[in-house]
């Protein structure tokens, strides 16, 4: 069983996302969903996953 952490901090620097708190450089959401990118199997972390909670400003 996984213990819930209610003090989690999600660091972010994606300026185009509406959830970014720009002054603190953190995500304002309580949690995010990370999902694999479609058709990517390169093994490079930048190619393998992305934030599914992203919303354009």
Short mmCIF file of C-alpha atoms in Angstrom, two decimals:
data_model
loop_
_atom_site.label_atom_id
_atom_site.label_comp_id
_atom_site.label_asym_id
_atom_site.label_seq_id
_atom_site.Cartn_x
_atom_site.Cartn_y
_atom_site.Cartn_z
CA UNK A 1 0.00 0.00 0.00
CA UNK A 2 1.33 3.42 -0.95
CA UNK A 3 1.33 6.17 1.65
CA UNK A 4 -0.22 9.41 0.45
CA UNK A 5 1.95 12.51 0.64
CA UNK A 6 -0.17 15.63 1.10
CA UNK A 7 2.85 17.95 1.02
CA UNK A 8 4.05 17.07 -2.46
CA UNK A 9 5.60 19.83 -4.56
CA UNK A 10 5.52 19.65 -8.36
CA UNK A 11 8.29 21.80 -9.82
CA UNK A 12 7.55 23.15 -13.29
CA UNK A 13 8.88 25.68 -15.77
CA UNK A 14 6.37 25.30 -18.63
CA UNK A 15 5.35 28.92 -19.12
CA UNK A 16 2.51 28.08 -21.52
CA UNK A 17 0.63 25.96 -18.93
CA UNK A 18 -2.29 27.59 -17.08
CA UNK A 19 -1.41 25.63 -13.91
CA UNK A 20 2.04 27.20 -13.51
CA UNK A 21 2.58 29.48 -10.53
CA UNK A 22 5.23 31.59 -12.25
CA UNK A 23 6.54 33.34 -9.15
CA UNK A 24 7.26 30.03 -7.37
CA UNK A 25 7.95 27.88 -10.50
CA UNK A 26 5.59 25.17 -9.25
CA UNK A 27 2.42 23.54 -10.53
CA UNK A 28 -0.70 24.80 -8.76
CA UNK A 29 -2.45 21.41 -9.06
CA UNK A 30 -2.54 19.01 -6.09
CA UNK A 31 -1.52 16.17 -8.41
CA UNK A 32 -0.68 15.60 -12.06
CA UNK A 33 -0.99 12.66 -14.41
CA UNK A 34 2.13 11.57 -16.28
CA UNK A 35 1.57 9.40 -19.34
CA UNK A 36 3.73 7.80 -22.01
CA UNK A 37 4.02 9.65 -25.30
CA UNK A 38 2.40 7.76 -28.17
CA UNK A 39 4.72 5.84 -30.48
CA UNK A 40 7.84 6.54 -28.44
CA UNK A 41 10.18 3.76 -27.45
CA UNK A 42 13.57 5.49 -27.67
CA UNK A 43 14.50 5.10 -23.98
CA UNK A 44 15.28 8.84 -23.81
CA UNK A 45 13.34 10.28 -20.81
CA UNK A 46 12.43 13.39 -22.80
CA UNK A 47 10.77 11.19 -25.43
CA UNK A 48 9.04 8.71 -23.15
CA UNK A 49 6.63 10.72 -20.99
CA UNK A 50 4.64 13.93 -20.77
CA UNK A 51 2.32 15.73 -18.38
CA UNK A 52 -1.27 14.81 -19.21
CA UNK A 53 -2.53 17.54 -16.86
CA UNK A 54 -1.13 20.33 -19.08
CA UNK A 55 -3.62 22.99 -20.17
CA UNK A 56 -2.72 25.88 -22.45
CA UNK A 57 -3.14 29.39 -20.99
#
